[in-house]
Amino acid sequence: MKNQHEHHTMGGHKMPAGKHVAHNDDVMDHSKIKHGSNAHMGMSEHDHHAVMIADFKKRFYVVLALTIPVMMLSMQIQQWLHLDINFSGSSYLLFALASVVFVYGGWPFLSGWMSEMKAKNPGMMTLIGFAITVAYAYSAATVFGLKGMDFFWELATLILIMLLGHWIEMRSVMGASNELELLVQLMPADAHMVMGDQIHDVKTDTLKEKDVILIKPGEKVAADGIILEGESYLNESMLTGESKSVQKVKGDKVIAGSINGNGSFKVTVSHAAKDSYLSQVVKLVDDAQKSKSQTQLLADTAAKWLTVIALVTGIGTFLYWYLTGQTLAFAMERMVTVIVICCPHALGLAVPLVVAKSTALSAKHGLLIKNRTAFENSRKITTIVFDKTGTLTVGKFEVSKIVLLDKGVDEKELIRLASALEQNSEHPIATGILQKVKDLKITIPKAENFKAITGQGVEATVAGKKIRVVSPGYLKEHKFTMPDGFTANDSETVVFVLIYNKLAGYIALSDKIRPESAEAIKTLKDENIKSILLTGDNNKVAASVSKTLGMDSFIAEVLPHQKLEKIKELQGKGEFVAMTGDGVNDAPALAQADIGIAVGSGSDIAAETAGIVLVNSNPKDIASLILFGKATYRKMVQNLAWATGYNVIALPLAAGVLYNQGIVLSPAAGAVLMTVSTVVVAINASLLKVKV
């Protein structure tokens, strides 16, 4: 029987942590986040974004103030408005104001261009930097003698709209990063450390294994550990997605970052803050946000090509109009508009924004994504293979009935004697019997001369009596007559208690089916996904569980090493298989499956072979995961379709294909369109939700 808190020890298929598509100051790079208890102290990713947003905001308002006089002094605007603001040196004043707009307002784009050139990775900043430099250089030349009309006002409005677009975009990106930052900030900075009779406040990141800390009512738990004394109800929803408060008593595990209710208790710290469950989650989310899936790589490639297309089309547009007799100013304006409109901004953000949002949202709902490709591929699943114990069932054997066969023994005595033999065992049956004894407040007697009967039970001497706790197989082998009226229930496991070789009674235990299992299987059916039960249990138990839940089929009496073969068989039939498991013996099957989902790992999230880890053992989470995977992929496709579709329509208009029909886009109109396309992508990503 599997222990559901065992580590998966096999090496996993971990995605390399890459960086998102390069754009201003690595907007999507989360590498600066600090993990652990002091994560929100110092310059975190959140602070970094806040500083950048403030910078864009300030530049926007300065440029806005300067753009008004620039427009008033421009000949083109004066002609449109029938104004005449002309005085000695007005053109030089216009040049001076536009120069400030170009240098101060354009600086983020010019410095970004230099960085991209240094990295030999031309992208969005290269396009904007090139466009504004060409517009500025040409306009400046007209002030000092070149024949033609300047377009300083177009330059100013172009930079103004670009700054606004970046400001809005960075706020959207920060929204996606905030989800992760909220996880980071769950860890309290200080802890109340118990030293003898004294309590000292210490920094959480100084805590180490075996330290004892006090958690007061309403506080956040400062470290993972075991309750040493006291009890309370804890809210773990931000960590596990489980909305109801959980009662915790002496001996129970607690997770750092969970919120205490009205009780107070002492905790023995299990490990340092950097190894806590929360720190592992933050690192996992961070890695997943930075890892690149196939969809992301596709978007990156498209953005690179778009940069090349923009430059080639821009120069081609300039040459075409100039060589067909248009003015230098007109040809320049067309080139600048094409390059601006072609910025692969929306395309570059289409996937990263969805990635950041979906990964952090998943973590808040207890779905931890380790491998982005596995998560995105969840939409392809045709068959889910479920391990039974701890996934579809509660994973805990509970005593369902005690039947007496000897009048000289009562129920309490029978279970008391059985518990003496089971007290040293880790077996789920033993755990179930011991829990019943605890519930009945029975003192467990001492067992002597303890001996295991291989595969069939245990024996020992308790209070001078020779006691055996054995399986039905033992009775058959030793020619015992089965008691009258005994029928083995498909979903029950029975152990018989023998006193001095005489049947005294039997204890039936059952592993209850989770109430959420049937709903999860129904959801999968609605999505046309087959569900198969794979278990080491006998055929009768497997058939009963499978039928009760309405599953498509079951594979029973499978040994751990055979699970891998069964997954291969399904894949051989062309199925796209997801495997859910919770124990170390599921690791090879999890690795073989197209998508490995580790279930019920609780605070052990180092399930290396699984691409996805579900914190709770709730099978509904598996259905939620698949639905969320599909929703996430839809958002990515929508964003990519919008980002490319917009360029397909806007680029020819910018180049002037409808010039003869009187339709022509100015650089400022191009900038507006580009900004709108980016904002649409950002808003669409922010609408992503987890259905639970």
XYZ file of C-alpha atoms in Angstrom:
692
model
C 0.000 0.000 0.000
C 1.391 3.406 -0.922
C 2.269 6.078 1.537
C 0.790 9.203 0.061
C 3.497 11.477 1.422
C 6.401 9.565 -0.130
C 8.731 11.360 -2.498
C 8.755 10.569 -6.184
C 12.404 9.718 -6.607
C 12.718 9.281 -10.347
C 14.302 12.134 -12.335
C 11.668 14.287 -13.995
C 11.214 15.977 -17.337
C 11.709 19.497 -16.136
C 11.468 22.298 -18.658
C 14.508 24.572 -18.791
C 13.713 27.968 -17.314
C 13.972 30.395 -20.199
C 13.292 34.095 -20.461
C 10.247 35.539 -22.068
C 10.408 37.446 -25.291
C 12.799 40.341 -24.840
C 11.223 43.708 -24.451
C 11.662 46.733 -22.258
C 13.667 45.906 -19.151
C 12.619 42.260 -19.369
C 9.073 43.055 -18.304
C 8.155 39.381 -17.968
C 11.394 38.199 -16.287
C 10.579 37.037 -12.762
C 14.146 36.098 -11.931
C 14.511 38.968 -9.490
C 11.889 37.582 -7.080
C 13.384 36.673 -3.754
C 12.138 33.444 -2.227
C 11.624 32.731 1.426
C 10.426 34.691 4.357
C 12.186 37.946 3.529
C 10.964 37.832 -0.036
C 8.981 41.001 0.212
C 11.816 42.959 1.787
C 14.280 44.796 -0.468
C 13.789 45.219 -4.223
C 11.376 42.511 -5.293
C 9.929 42.010 -8.771
C 6.874 43.880 -7.554
C 8.996 46.932 -6.548
C 10.916 46.741 -9.824
C 7.662 46.900 -11.808
C 6.317 49.705 -9.627
C 9.451 51.826 -10.280
C 9.163 51.241 -14.036
C 5.457 52.074 -14.086
C 6.142 55.316 -12.179
C 8.895 56.181 -14.697
C 6.626 55.663 -17.732
C 3.853 57.629 -16.025
C 6.183 60.584 -15.350
C 7.595 60.571 -18.893
C 4.048 60.374 -20.310
C 2.873 63.479 -18.450
C 6.002 65.510 -19.322
C 5.649 64.562 -23.017
C 1.895 65.346 -22.894
C 2.680 68.868 -21.614
C 5.242 69.396 -24.403
C 3.125 67.848 -27.187
C 0.466 70.595 -26.946
C 2.873 73.487 -27.877
C 4.600 71.243 -30.461
C 1.234 70.688 -32.186
C 0.310 74.401 -31.982
C 3.614 75.375 -33.626
C 3.348 72.755 -36.419
C 2.474 74.102 -39.867
C 0.263 71.091 -40.687
C -1.898 71.549 -37.550
C -2.105 75.320 -38.134
C -3.356 74.696 -41.702
C -6.013 72.239 -40.424
C -7.181 74.621 -37.691
C -6.805 77.768 -39.854
C -4.384 79.290 -37.333
C -1.336 81.440 -37.858
C 1.095 81.169 -34.967
C 4.261 82.301 -36.638
C 6.977 84.462 -35.149
C 10.690 84.948 -35.419
C 12.417 81.754 -34.271
C 9.174 79.730 -33.962
C 10.699 76.876 -35.994
C 13.701 76.764 -33.620
C 11.420 76.719 -30.566
C 9.490 73.877 -32.195
C 12.787 72.031 -32.825
C 13.888 72.577 -29.183
C 10.592 71.280 -27.717
C 10.555 68.273 -30.091
C 14.188 67.518 -29.177
C 13.237 67.294 -25.473
C 10.308 64.986 -26.396
C 12.654 62.844 -28.537
C 15.431 62.533 -25.938
C 13.430 62.430 -22.689
C 10.253 60.719 -23.929
C 12.045 58.448 -26.375
C 14.849 57.415 -24.005
C 13.304 54.050 -22.885
C 12.970 53.061 -26.557
C 16.397 54.346 -27.625
C 18.173 52.603 -24.707
C 16.130 49.461 -25.411
C 17.264 49.615 -29.060
C 20.914 49.825 -27.961
C 20.452 46.834 -25.611
C 18.846 44.749 -28.378
C 21.657 45.618 -30.792
C 24.265 44.674 -28.155
C 22.497 41.355 -27.579
C 22.191 40.877 -31.394
C 18.512 40.306 -30.768
C 16.557 42.997 -32.664
C 12.940 43.287 -31.539
C 10.297 45.777 -30.604
C 12.650 48.416 -29.176
C 14.733 48.320 -32.362
C 11.646 49.112 -34.435
C 10.412 51.969 -32.229
C 13.931 53.389 -31.766
C 14.612 53.278 -35.512
C 11.217 54.826 -36.381
C 11.485 57.794 -33.985
C 15.134 58.435 -34.903
C 14.319 58.557 -38.647
C 11.329 60.887 -37.987
C 13.408 63.173 -35.748
C 16.474 63.313 -38.030
C 14.387 64.142 -41.123
C 12.333 66.819 -39.307
C 15.471 68.396 -37.810
C 16.998 68.566 -41.308
C 13.949 70.537 -42.577
C 14.535 73.160 -39.851
C 18.119 73.655 -41.034
C 17.515 73.941 -44.764
C 16.174 70.681 -46.255
C 13.106 71.301 -48.419
C 9.947 69.646 -47.040
C 7.522 69.730 -44.150
C 8.625 68.481 -40.732
C 6.552 65.989 -38.808
C 7.544 66.932 -35.286
C 3.898 66.718 -34.168
C 3.655 63.146 -35.483
C 6.884 62.324 -33.637
C 5.568 63.831 -30.373
C 2.172 62.086 -30.577
C 3.882 58.813 -31.576
C 6.170 58.901 -28.499
C 3.252 59.998 -26.289
C 1.081 57.045 -27.383
C 4.009 54.623 -27.091
C 4.646 55.743 -23.499
C 0.935 55.381 -22.668
C 0.867 51.915 -24.266
C 3.879 50.798 -22.240
C 2.455 52.227 -19.056
C -0.841 50.331 -19.548
C 0.982 47.160 -20.613
C 3.302 47.210 -17.614
C 0.333 47.548 -15.279
C -1.204 44.452 -16.900
C 2.058 42.533 -16.584
C 2.330 43.629 -12.965
C -1.189 42.276 -12.400
C -0.004 38.858 -13.586
C 3.136 39.101 -11.437
C 1.048 40.188 -8.445
C -0.504 36.718 -8.243
C 2.971 35.305 -7.565
C 3.915 38.206 -5.315
C 0.839 37.453 -3.166
C 2.174 33.928 -2.672
C 5.591 35.329 -1.772
C 4.087 37.721 0.773
C 2.130 34.992 2.545
C 5.210 34.186 4.610
C 5.358 36.384 7.730
C 8.656 38.210 8.282
C 8.836 37.453 12.035
C 8.199 34.443 14.268
C 7.712 34.024 18.050
C 10.474 31.646 19.080
C 10.019 29.696 22.321
C 13.218 29.471 24.415
C 12.416 27.841 27.727
C 9.950 30.133 29.505
C 10.887 33.089 27.302
C 9.426 34.046 23.884
C 11.635 36.047 21.515
C 10.656 37.540 18.173
C 13.096 36.452 15.472
C 13.276 36.778 11.681
C 11.496 33.859 9.998
C 14.450 33.104 7.743
C 16.659 32.400 10.808
C 14.450 29.461 11.914
C 15.936 25.998 11.634
C 14.829 22.410 12.170
C 13.727 21.517 15.755
C 13.128 25.154 16.760
C 9.828 25.698 18.614
C 7.621 28.650 17.686
C 4.345 30.009 19.040
C 1.468 30.850 16.707
C -1.011 33.314 18.198
C -4.692 33.675 17.155
C -5.179 35.307 13.732
C -1.478 35.111 12.815
C 0.123 33.434 9.822
C 2.055 30.243 10.500
C 5.749 31.166 10.188
C 7.197 27.751 9.278
C 6.280 24.226 8.226
C 6.188 21.946 11.229
C 4.330 19.638 13.603
C 2.025 20.898 16.376
C 3.731 20.288 19.711
C 0.967 21.602 21.938
C -2.429 23.271 21.542
C -4.955 23.121 18.739
C -6.775 25.439 16.335
C -8.525 25.740 12.972
C -6.315 26.846 10.088
C -7.243 28.463 6.800
C -4.961 26.952 4.109
C -6.999 28.145 1.110
C -4.297 30.408 -0.322
C -1.901 27.453 -0.350
C -4.047 24.456 -1.191
C -7.193 25.883 -2.752
C -9.215 24.112 -0.019
C -11.733 26.726 1.106
C -12.881 25.350 4.474
C -10.776 25.760 7.622
C -9.042 22.598 8.789
C -8.815 21.505 12.426
C -5.239 20.905 13.571
C -4.354 19.130 16.817
C -1.165 17.902 18.476
C 0.930 15.830 16.041
C -0.637 17.358 12.901
C 1.409 19.005 10.169
C 1.027 22.734 9.508
C 2.122 24.685 6.439
C 3.889 28.047 6.562
C 1.681 30.865 5.292
C -1.622 29.329 6.429
C -3.754 31.605 8.635
C -4.537 30.653 12.235
C -8.044 30.898 13.683
C -8.881 31.555 17.342
C -6.610 29.027 19.055
C -2.916 29.337 19.852
C -0.399 26.513 19.542
C 3.300 25.674 19.515
C 4.989 24.178 16.466
C 8.205 22.191 16.147
C 9.822 23.524 12.959
C 10.451 20.834 10.307
C 12.968 22.717 8.150
C 14.399 26.130 7.257
C 12.231 28.728 5.483
C 13.944 28.223 2.128
C 12.808 24.553 2.129
C 9.226 25.300 3.192
C 6.263 24.196 1.123
C 5.452 27.821 0.281
C 9.004 28.580 -0.878
C 8.916 25.458 -3.064
C 5.571 26.569 -4.535
C 6.904 30.064 -5.273
C 10.001 28.599 -6.928
C 7.882 26.159 -8.932
C 5.542 28.927 -10.097
C 8.482 31.189 -10.904
C 10.214 28.445 -12.920
C 6.987 27.590 -14.734
C 6.337 31.258 -15.562
C 9.805 31.492 -17.057
C 9.799 28.111 -18.803
C 8.863 28.091 -22.459
C 6.298 25.786 -23.964
C 5.933 25.007 -27.670
C 3.288 27.758 -27.991
C 5.647 30.313 -26.455
C 8.503 29.296 -28.757
C 6.141 29.633 -31.735
C 5.164 33.165 -30.621
C 8.825 34.115 -30.088
C 9.701 32.936 -33.611
C 6.738 34.853 -35.069
C 7.830 38.029 -33.213
C 11.389 37.699 -34.605
C 10.064 37.299 -38.141
C 7.729 40.242 -37.669
C 10.718 42.433 -36.739
C 12.504 41.453 -39.953
C 9.314 41.911 -42.022
C 8.786 45.369 -40.451
C 12.266 46.597 -41.340
C 12.231 45.133 -44.869
C 8.661 46.347 -45.596
C 9.432 49.775 -44.110
C 12.496 50.341 -46.277
C 10.682 48.852 -49.305
C 7.720 51.196 -48.719
C 10.058 54.221 -48.526
C 11.840 53.275 -51.765
C 8.560 52.591 -53.608
C 6.935 55.946 -52.780
C 10.111 58.000 -53.177
C 11.028 56.416 -56.515
C 7.466 56.801 -57.870
C 7.657 60.558 -57.442
C 6.237 61.193 -53.971
C 7.934 63.715 -51.662
C 10.708 62.641 -49.323
C 8.468 63.602 -46.366
C 5.597 61.368 -47.589
C 7.914 58.405 -48.227
C 9.495 58.835 -44.761
C 6.084 59.061 -43.109
C 4.933 55.807 -44.779
C 8.121 54.040 -43.648
C 7.772 55.241 -40.039
C 4.080 54.201 -39.916
C 4.814 50.705 -41.289
C 7.600 50.142 -38.767
C 5.519 51.397 -35.812
C 2.447 49.380 -36.731
C 4.528 46.258 -37.198
C 6.000 46.291 -33.670
C 5.652 42.696 -32.449
C 4.440 44.005 -29.100
C 1.068 42.274 -28.897
C 2.605 39.139 -30.391
C 5.453 39.155 -27.885
C 3.037 39.546 -24.980
C 0.287 37.235 -26.257
C 1.624 34.093 -24.579
C 3.774 35.368 -21.644
C 0.852 37.277 -20.102
C -1.368 34.173 -20.223
C 1.513 32.056 -18.870
C 2.125 34.336 -15.890
C -1.581 34.596 -15.102
C -2.398 30.889 -15.486
C 0.588 29.570 -13.526
C 0.002 31.823 -10.532
C -3.779 31.312 -10.580
C -3.245 27.539 -10.671
C -0.960 27.675 -7.630
C -3.627 29.567 -5.673
C -6.047 26.725 -6.418
C -3.658 23.930 -5.460
C -2.651 23.054 -9.053
C 1.132 23.321 -9.375
C 2.445 23.409 -12.931
C 6.042 22.176 -13.253
C 6.047 21.627 -16.990
C 4.291 24.225 -19.153
C 4.056 21.946 -22.192
C 2.371 19.223 -20.115
C -0.167 21.763 -18.872
C -0.939 23.127 -22.340
C -1.160 19.587 -23.718
C -3.850 18.705 -21.170
C -6.336 19.758 -23.869
C -5.235 16.699 -25.922
C -5.981 14.104 -23.211
C -8.207 11.280 -24.475
C -7.782 8.898 -21.508
C -7.074 9.457 -17.820
C -5.730 6.546 -15.821
C -6.611 6.836 -12.134
C -4.797 5.146 -9.317
C -7.529 4.196 -6.793
C -6.218 4.650 -3.260
C -5.946 8.257 -2.142
C -7.237 9.627 -5.438
C -10.733 8.289 -6.074
C -10.958 7.010 -2.519
C -10.088 8.784 0.736
C -6.922 6.688 1.049
C -7.605 5.861 4.693
C -9.036 2.562 5.900
C -11.735 3.088 8.493
C -13.400 0.403 10.617
C -16.853 -0.129 9.096
C -17.995 -2.983 11.386
C -16.887 -5.282 14.208
C -18.522 -8.731 14.273
C -18.243 -10.954 17.409
C -18.055 -14.762 17.098
C -17.192 -15.600 20.735
C -19.627 -14.683 23.504
C -16.793 -14.237 25.992
C -15.389 -11.204 24.131
C -17.032 -7.822 23.586
C -16.361 -5.300 20.795
C -13.993 -3.140 22.853
C -11.945 -6.159 23.980
C -11.691 -7.517 20.415
C -10.374 -4.256 18.958
C -8.154 -3.647 22.008
C -6.395 -6.999 21.469
C -6.099 -6.404 17.710
C -4.643 -2.923 18.287
C -1.871 -4.358 20.481
C -0.598 -6.294 17.460
C -1.087 -3.443 14.983
C 0.455 -0.600 17.024
C 3.896 -0.892 15.402
C 2.661 -1.306 11.823
C 2.493 1.410 9.142
C -0.019 -0.612 7.103
C -3.279 1.237 6.248
C -5.337 -1.533 7.916
C -3.329 -1.081 11.115
C -3.807 2.694 10.914
C -7.574 2.191 10.570
C -7.750 -0.092 13.635
C -5.594 2.252 15.726
C -7.772 5.229 14.758
C -10.862 3.344 15.969
C -9.135 2.565 19.285
C -8.240 6.239 19.645
C -11.861 7.248 18.935
C -13.097 4.793 21.580
C -10.447 6.098 24.038
C -9.125 2.562 24.687
C -5.649 2.079 26.172
C -3.526 -0.164 23.958
C -1.912 -3.097 25.865
C 1.665 -4.255 25.350
C 2.396 -7.079 22.870
C 5.201 -9.645 23.409
C 6.805 -12.272 21.143
C 5.577 -10.328 18.081
C 5.907 -12.204 14.770
C 4.711 -11.505 11.218
C 2.956 -14.310 9.319
C 4.226 -13.595 5.808
C 1.506 -12.065 3.652
C -1.244 -13.319 5.968
C -1.134 -11.352 9.212
C 0.622 -11.008 12.592
C 0.743 -12.849 15.927
C 1.862 -11.970 19.472
C 1.151 -12.575 23.148
C -1.070 -9.987 24.816
C -1.753 -10.201 28.586
C -0.720 -13.884 28.488
C -3.068 -14.732 25.601
C -1.826 -15.853 22.189
C -3.465 -13.559 19.654
C -3.458 -13.632 15.851
C -4.836 -11.005 13.443
C -5.068 -12.713 10.037
C -6.520 -12.484 6.536
C -9.320 -14.707 5.110
C -6.571 -16.478 3.118
C -4.977 -17.658 6.384
C -8.293 -19.229 7.511
C -8.678 -21.080 4.216
C -5.096 -22.359 4.305
C -5.452 -23.592 7.877
C -8.859 -25.197 7.181
C -10.888 -22.906 9.456
C -14.638 -22.943 8.840
C -15.847 -19.536 7.682
C -18.354 -18.105 10.199
C -22.068 -18.313 9.395
C -23.426 -15.348 7.475
C -19.942 -14.113 6.513
C -19.871 -12.579 3.044
C -16.961 -10.523 1.832
C -18.202 -7.126 0.667
C -16.586 -5.958 -2.586
C -15.449 -2.708 -1.042
C -14.372 -4.077 2.371
C -11.159 -5.605 3.669
C -11.634 -8.058 6.556
C -9.193 -9.226 9.253
C -10.020 -12.071 11.656
C -8.957 -12.097 15.326
C -7.965 -15.475 16.795
C -7.554 -16.026 20.564
C -5.756 -19.290 21.426
C -6.408 -20.460 17.848
C -10.154 -19.904 18.204
C -12.120 -17.411 16.059
C -13.165 -14.559 18.348
C -14.528 -12.230 15.641
C -13.611 -10.113 12.679
C -13.082 -6.429 11.852
C -14.164 -5.034 8.475
C -12.440 -1.939 7.124
C -13.212 0.067 4.023
C -11.574 2.836 2.082
C -14.469 5.178 1.313
C -14.966 6.608 -2.173
C -14.495 10.359 -2.135
C -17.785 12.245 -2.510
C -16.228 14.383 -5.293
C -15.079 11.403 -7.411
C -18.372 10.767 -9.241
C -18.695 14.442 -10.195
C -15.105 14.493 -11.501
C -15.698 11.389 -13.670
C -18.927 12.924 -15.030
C -17.098 16.156 -15.966
C -14.472 14.120 -17.835
C -17.230 12.167 -19.654
C -18.800 15.486 -20.719
C -15.406 16.424 -22.175
C -15.250 13.069 -24.057
C -12.339 11.851 -21.942
C -12.237 8.165 -20.995
C -11.506 7.279 -17.356
C -9.782 4.011 -16.469
C -9.132 2.632 -12.986
C -5.680 1.075 -12.522
C -5.203 -0.683 -9.199
C -3.371 -3.410 -7.353
C -6.668 -4.378 -5.683
C -8.584 -7.500 -6.660
C -11.069 -7.586 -9.536
C -14.147 -7.452 -7.293
C -13.078 -4.247 -5.500
C -11.963 -2.620 -8.767
C -15.215 -3.552 -10.535
C -17.278 -2.195 -7.628
C -15.461 1.192 -7.543
C -15.448 1.490 -11.346
C -19.190 0.720 -11.594
C -20.135 3.029 -8.689
C -18.342 5.966 -10.323
C -19.472 5.219 -13.897
C -15.917 4.797 -15.204
C -15.221 3.425 -18.686
C -13.160 0.427 -17.565
C -10.739 -0.912 -14.956
C -7.468 -2.825 -14.833
C -7.065 -4.708 -11.534
C -4.443 -6.803 -9.700
C -1.619 -4.822 -11.300
C 1.786 -4.886 -9.623
C 3.672 -1.566 -9.430
C 6.101 -2.386 -12.269
C 3.194 -3.466 -14.518
C 1.517 -0.036 -14.346
C 4.127 1.305 -16.791
C 3.303 -1.483 -19.289
C -0.435 -0.742 -19.085
C 0.219 2.945 -19.864
C 2.367 1.897 -22.867
C -0.418 -0.402 -24.102
C -2.930 2.459 -24.057
C -0.477 4.743 -25.868
C 0.064 1.997 -28.439
C -3.655 2.223 -29.236
C -3.238 5.910 -30.059
C -4.535 7.297 -26.760
C -3.107 10.524 -25.301
C -2.757 9.340 -21.709
C -2.681 11.247 -18.429
C -1.763 9.208 -15.347
C -2.646 10.252 -11.816
C -0.758 8.678 -8.936
C 0.328 9.446 -5.406
C 3.088 7.070 -4.409
C 6.689 6.268 -5.180
C 5.635 3.089 -6.958
C 3.647 5.185 -9.461
C 6.758 7.121 -10.553
C 7.661 5.012 -13.632
C 4.039 5.149 -14.886
C 3.860 8.911 -14.250
C 7.040 9.353 -16.290
C 5.764 7.140 -19.135
C 2.369 8.857 -19.429
C 2.016 11.772 -21.858
C 1.078 13.861 -18.810
C 1.990 12.790 -15.266
C -0.211 14.245 -12.525
C 1.009 13.675 -8.957
C -1.986 13.683 -6.623
C -2.217 14.120 -2.871
C 1.426 14.979 -2.402
C 0.463 17.538 0.221
C 3.551 19.383 1.363
C 5.795 17.048 -0.621
C 5.772 18.813 -3.963
C 9.070 17.385 -5.164
C 7.205 14.897 -7.381
C 9.983 14.914 -9.973
C 8.335 12.583 -12.486
C 5.090 14.519 -12.699
C 4.602 17.556 -14.935
C 1.731 18.722 -12.722
C 1.242 18.377 -8.960
C -2.184 18.600 -7.302
C -1.805 19.649 -3.676
C -5.085 18.077 -2.579
C -6.143 14.542 -3.365
C -9.431 15.876 -4.704
C -10.270 14.225 -8.064
C -12.342 17.320 -8.965
C -9.022 19.163 -9.214
C -8.051 16.890 -12.116
C -11.190 17.886 -14.021
C -10.552 21.549 -13.097
C -6.984 21.233 -14.325
C -8.043 19.934 -17.739
C -10.749 22.568 -18.156
C -8.274 25.267 -17.082
C -5.622 23.889 -19.459
C -8.119 24.159 -22.316
C -9.156 27.688 -21.269
C -5.492 28.764 -21.055
C -4.709 27.367 -24.491
C -7.801 29.101 -25.916
C -6.586 32.431 -24.492
C -3.159 31.916 -26.069
C -4.659 31.093 -29.462
C -7.057 34.067 -29.241
C -4.157 36.389 -28.379
C -1.919 35.027 -31.134
C -4.770 35.239 -33.680
C -5.510 38.839 -32.682
C -1.841 39.877 -32.692
C -1.165 38.402 -36.142
C -4.540 39.311 -37.658
C -4.101 42.940 -36.682
C -0.737 43.097 -38.491
C -2.122 41.420 -41.639
C -4.782 44.155 -41.977
C -2.918 47.190 -40.602
C 0.430 46.738 -42.387
C -0.855 47.178 -45.976
C -2.888 50.235 -44.848
C 0.263 51.717 -43.286
C 2.218 51.065 -46.475
C -0.426 53.075 -48.369
C -2.090 50.413 -50.572
C -5.370 52.386 -50.361
C -3.670 55.787 -50.820
C -5.418 56.332 -54.164
C -8.778 55.697 -52.435
C -7.910 58.425 -49.937
C -7.215 56.028 -47.021
C -3.848 56.569 -45.376
C -2.675 56.059 -41.777
C -0.490 58.613 -39.987
C 2.357 57.414 -37.679
C 0.259 58.509 -34.675
C -2.751 56.466 -35.929
C -0.380 53.515 -36.368
C 0.818 53.960 -32.781
C -2.792 54.075 -31.532
C -3.609 50.834 -33.368
C -0.479 49.149 -32.025
C -1.292 50.252 -28.463
C -4.913 49.111 -28.765
C -3.810 45.678 -30.005
C -1.474 45.318 -26.998
C -4.150 46.417 -24.532
C -6.667 43.945 -26.039
C -4.146 41.124 -25.542
C -3.489 42.205 -21.931
C -7.198 42.476 -21.058
C -7.949 39.109 -22.673
C -5.200 37.438 -20.610
C -6.493 39.021 -17.401
C -9.964 37.505 -17.967
C -8.580 33.980 -17.449
C -10.313 32.173 -14.557
C -10.048 28.774 -12.842
C -13.387 26.956 -12.665
C -13.604 25.027 -9.420
